[in-house]
XYZ file of C-alpha atoms in Angstrom:
334
model
C -7.222 195.629 134.043
C -4.680 194.696 131.848
C -4.064 190.869 130.228
C -1.703 189.735 133.125
C -3.711 191.157 135.904
C -6.991 189.168 134.701
C -4.816 185.532 134.869
C -3.756 186.867 137.925
C -7.080 186.660 139.469
C -7.398 182.905 138.738
C -3.824 182.120 140.434
C -4.321 183.942 143.472
C -7.415 182.152 143.922
C -6.349 178.569 142.981
C -2.737 179.072 143.009
C -2.143 175.568 141.706
C -1.622 176.581 138.341
C -2.129 174.377 135.702
C -2.930 173.684 132.093
C -7.050 173.598 131.986
C -6.262 176.840 134.649
C -3.961 178.113 131.874
C -6.211 177.699 129.014
C -9.385 179.171 131.176
C -7.226 182.486 132.182
C -7.180 182.821 128.536
C -11.034 183.307 128.087
C -10.557 186.603 130.292
C -7.876 188.511 128.085
C -10.598 189.846 125.996
C -13.464 192.905 126.529
C -16.400 191.517 127.661
C -19.288 191.330 124.925
C -23.006 190.215 125.010
C -22.057 187.596 122.133
C -23.178 184.670 122.785
C -19.701 183.036 122.428
C -18.384 185.588 124.753
C -20.996 184.872 127.210
C -19.968 180.980 127.096
C -16.617 181.718 127.696
C -17.408 183.901 131.081
C -19.736 181.203 131.813
C -17.339 178.288 131.758
C -14.764 180.823 133.528
C -17.094 180.615 136.564
C -17.918 177.015 136.526
C -14.086 176.855 136.961
C -13.739 179.268 139.799
C -16.578 177.780 141.682
C -15.242 174.362 141.175
C -17.919 172.639 140.167
C -20.343 172.289 137.627
C -23.092 174.047 138.701
C -25.875 175.335 136.494
C -25.486 179.174 135.627
C -27.672 181.424 134.210
C -27.332 184.181 131.317
C -24.998 186.834 132.150
C -25.760 190.385 133.490
C -24.942 193.316 131.553
C -25.929 197.047 133.138
C -24.694 199.432 130.429
C -24.205 202.572 132.542
C -25.700 206.066 131.074
C -22.896 208.084 128.959
C -21.919 211.530 130.981
C -24.056 214.473 130.321
C -21.906 217.130 127.212
C -20.705 219.882 128.317
C -22.668 223.170 128.673
C -20.729 224.580 126.054
C -22.334 221.747 123.430
C -18.209 221.692 122.505
C -16.999 217.917 121.765
C -13.805 216.521 120.891
C -14.063 214.443 117.522
C -10.565 213.037 118.199
C -11.689 211.533 121.534
C -13.110 208.019 121.472
C -16.316 207.791 123.652
C -16.313 204.487 125.952
C -19.551 202.828 127.102
C -19.141 201.533 130.509
C -20.655 197.932 131.010
C -20.914 196.312 134.447
C -21.213 192.682 134.416
C -22.280 190.257 136.627
C -22.213 186.256 136.909
C -23.501 184.856 139.612
C -24.364 180.866 140.819
C -27.948 178.968 140.537
C -28.631 180.796 144.086
C -28.041 183.831 142.957
C -24.256 184.263 144.664
C -22.322 187.093 143.036
C -18.910 184.994 141.729
C -17.698 187.757 139.073
C -18.379 191.424 138.829
C -16.236 193.644 136.031
C -16.953 197.596 135.534
C -14.319 199.043 132.908
C -10.707 198.160 134.702
C -12.243 196.831 138.449
C -12.642 193.314 138.491
C -13.346 190.702 141.344
C -13.956 187.278 141.943
C -15.189 185.523 144.632
C -14.158 181.625 145.110
C -14.495 178.853 148.017
C -11.828 176.525 149.745
C -11.819 174.293 151.978
C -12.237 175.752 155.678
C -12.776 179.056 154.446
C -16.158 180.925 153.347
C -14.756 182.332 150.453
C -11.662 184.424 149.087
C -12.027 187.443 146.827
C -9.415 188.735 144.336
C -9.890 192.487 143.453
C -7.977 193.912 140.481
C -7.672 198.077 139.163
C -4.665 199.644 137.458
C -2.530 199.944 139.958
C -3.291 197.251 142.920
C -4.654 193.676 143.139
C -5.978 191.877 146.295
C -6.647 188.635 147.496
C -9.197 188.544 150.779
C -10.151 185.619 152.786
C -12.933 185.583 154.897
C -13.601 182.483 157.812
C -16.761 180.657 158.038
C -18.081 183.126 159.865
C -18.134 185.667 157.086
C -15.167 187.263 159.355
C -12.020 188.644 157.578
C -8.817 186.740 158.126
C -6.017 187.549 155.494
C -5.952 190.261 152.684
C -2.779 190.788 150.555
C -1.612 193.303 148.151
C 0.591 193.426 145.327
C 1.527 196.364 143.161
C 0.365 195.792 139.092
C 2.910 194.834 137.229
C 3.217 193.235 133.621
C 4.404 189.567 134.652
C 3.674 187.228 137.296
C 7.410 187.458 138.124
C 7.273 191.461 138.524
C 4.652 190.913 140.420
C 5.547 192.912 144.089
C 3.568 192.310 147.237
C 3.062 195.642 149.214
C 1.128 194.718 152.195
C -0.215 191.520 154.157
C -2.658 191.897 157.146
C -3.859 188.830 159.005
C -6.853 189.039 161.842
C -7.129 186.460 164.638
C -10.078 185.768 166.771
C -9.620 184.337 170.382
C -12.511 184.476 172.722
C -13.467 187.794 172.990
C -10.655 189.358 171.586
C -9.260 190.141 168.261
C -6.071 190.972 166.686
C -4.618 192.030 163.452
C -0.961 191.606 161.803
C 0.467 193.869 159.476
C 3.446 193.746 157.062
C 4.357 196.820 155.401
C 6.863 195.644 152.847
C 6.990 199.220 150.988
C 7.989 201.046 154.601
C 9.501 197.770 156.035
C 7.856 197.709 158.949
C 5.541 195.197 161.236
C 3.056 195.796 163.561
C 0.364 193.968 165.666
C -3.166 195.555 166.986
C -5.474 195.177 169.300
C -8.930 195.846 167.917
C -12.168 196.209 169.626
C -15.995 194.548 168.588
C -15.750 197.378 166.019
C -12.717 196.449 164.665
C -11.325 199.907 165.712
C -7.054 199.882 167.287
C -7.014 200.077 170.310
C -3.181 199.102 170.685
C -0.702 199.565 167.840
C 2.847 198.376 167.887
C 5.182 199.253 165.250
C 8.322 197.529 164.824
C 11.291 198.824 161.657
C 12.504 195.396 159.974
C 16.134 194.901 159.714
C 17.797 191.997 158.354
C 20.679 190.055 160.237
C 23.220 187.744 159.049
C 23.536 184.500 160.793
C 25.695 181.385 160.646
C 23.126 178.062 160.857
C 24.620 174.612 161.613
C 23.725 171.650 159.476
C 23.934 168.365 159.609
C 25.354 166.577 155.937
C 26.881 163.244 155.891
C 27.687 163.212 159.900
C 29.629 166.528 158.887
C 28.813 169.848 160.343
C 28.656 172.457 158.039
C 27.387 176.252 158.599
C 25.801 178.727 155.994
C 24.815 182.041 156.265
C 21.045 183.309 155.975
C 19.288 186.340 156.829
C 17.166 187.112 159.533
C 14.401 190.094 160.129
C 14.823 191.589 163.366
C 11.960 193.703 165.169
C 12.941 196.533 166.975
C 10.397 198.472 168.529
C 9.587 201.993 167.133
C 6.721 203.022 168.629
C 3.184 201.889 170.473
C -0.197 203.820 169.909
C -3.341 203.387 172.002
C -6.399 204.784 171.063
C -9.933 205.601 173.009
C -13.282 205.973 171.371
C -16.550 207.905 172.461
C -20.190 206.161 172.116
C -20.246 207.327 168.428
C -16.945 205.529 167.878
C -15.417 208.560 167.460
C -12.076 208.833 168.477
C -11.060 210.750 171.676
C -7.555 209.942 172.688
C -4.407 208.978 171.295
C -1.211 208.411 172.626
C 2.176 207.483 170.907
C 5.206 205.768 172.449
C 8.340 206.611 170.627
C 11.404 204.354 171.634
C 14.803 203.748 170.218
C 17.177 200.962 170.622
C 20.484 201.450 173.061
C 22.991 199.231 173.826
C 22.976 198.486 177.782
C 26.494 199.564 178.998
C 26.656 196.703 181.464
C 25.128 194.044 179.149
C 25.718 195.631 175.968
C 22.889 194.048 174.942
C 20.211 196.299 172.458
C 17.295 196.852 175.076
C 13.912 199.736 174.167
C 14.534 202.820 175.376
C 11.191 205.296 175.311
C 12.792 209.273 173.848
C 9.051 210.506 173.620
C 5.617 210.686 174.184
C 2.887 212.730 172.255
C -0.873 212.886 173.158
C -4.005 214.543 171.342
C -7.213 214.590 172.968
C -10.360 215.168 171.005
C -13.414 217.353 172.299
C -16.500 217.128 170.540
C -19.320 220.070 170.441
C -22.917 219.972 169.143
C -23.619 221.269 165.823
C -19.676 221.308 165.163
C -18.266 218.028 162.620
C -14.452 219.048 163.332
C -13.200 218.519 167.220
C -11.262 221.003 169.220
C -7.806 219.408 169.768
C -5.698 219.587 172.666
C -1.574 217.901 172.141
C 0.576 217.375 174.872
C 4.342 216.511 174.433
C 5.645 214.549 177.059
C 3.044 215.835 179.381
C 2.980 219.268 178.325
C 0.338 221.063 176.890
C 1.668 222.382 173.147
C -0.807 223.150 171.119
C -4.655 223.670 171.396
C -7.218 224.517 167.963
C -10.482 225.274 169.081
C -13.214 225.960 166.216
C -15.543 228.618 166.048
C -17.358 227.306 163.013
C -17.116 224.582 160.316
C -14.065 226.107 158.338
C -12.773 228.645 161.051
C -11.210 228.332 164.413
C -8.270 229.621 166.703
C -4.792 228.070 166.904
C -2.774 228.693 170.198
C 0.654 227.142 170.499
C 3.093 227.157 173.279
C 6.905 227.020 173.122
C 8.963 226.491 176.404
C 10.413 229.636 178.009
C 6.085 231.187 178.189
C 6.523 232.122 174.506
C 2.957 231.961 172.609
C 1.512 232.597 169.343
C -2.484 232.857 168.711
C -3.366 232.136 165.370
C -6.797 233.091 164.090
C -8.651 231.115 160.676
C -11.459 231.583 158.643
C -12.539 229.541 155.753
C -9.052 227.992 156.352
C -7.051 231.264 155.586
C -4.935 233.185 158.605
C -6.528 236.183 159.367
C -4.772 237.257 162.379
C -2.057 236.242 164.334
C 0.029 237.503 168.057
C 3.028 236.524 169.548
C 3.181 236.905 173.539
C 5.642 236.778 175.830
C 5.831 236.941 178.996
C 2.257 238.071 178.760
C 2.553 241.265 176.630
C 1.666 241.091 172.960
C 4.903 241.998 170.909
């Protein structure tokens, strides 16, 4: 974890950047050691993370065993060995507040109206997750790690909503430039997911300035429905059925307005057999069976492909390798 990532952990937990916080962020720039000075710095840091002057015990450090040498006993003397140390900081009630293992770090803080806020940082991605008073996740934001605050890029944002007996989730994927809203079951598994592609549109907004109306261009995100996915599960929470409805935006010839038009439907049915980890699968396009997979053992199966006009391809796979293939047309093998 680089210097900026460590400092950013504090900033994301408590985005009120002040001189005191900047001073504390400097304390986690160095690698943690067992020296009294470093221990005291960590204790001071965790007090600030909790925003209270609680009494903390000594930091707990667990030195992980070094990996076993190679069988041939050869060692590369040019490579520097690093001992991995896990560091734990807890409050007086023994609640974990800070953890580090190698490049991975996360910190836990509390805010009004929230049970906790967790920041996790690794080499490529850092994230912040928030939980409500019932310890249910309500938000998770991910950023791409960078060398400065200004260059940090938000890549994904998820929000969860709990209403009566229903659970909903929205997701902004800033890399794919999509937005989705989902209905979840009690196991937080998706039941229905609507996916939208996002486009920017410029619109004029009227503003009143000194009793004079002025207009300015502003960009607004427009959602275009791309697909709706449906999922069903068996009693073991394994997926048993999924359906994808694909949409396009087309203009109504009468009103000239854009409308969502269903253009393609794909379905998969999963059949689980006793003694098999992998399910048999049937794939349908617009209600017509297009492929079928039947397992005979763990890594061996038959695959059947069905084409318009009655053509069929039958393949046999053993340990993931195709060992047999037949092309059948009008009931005869070619």
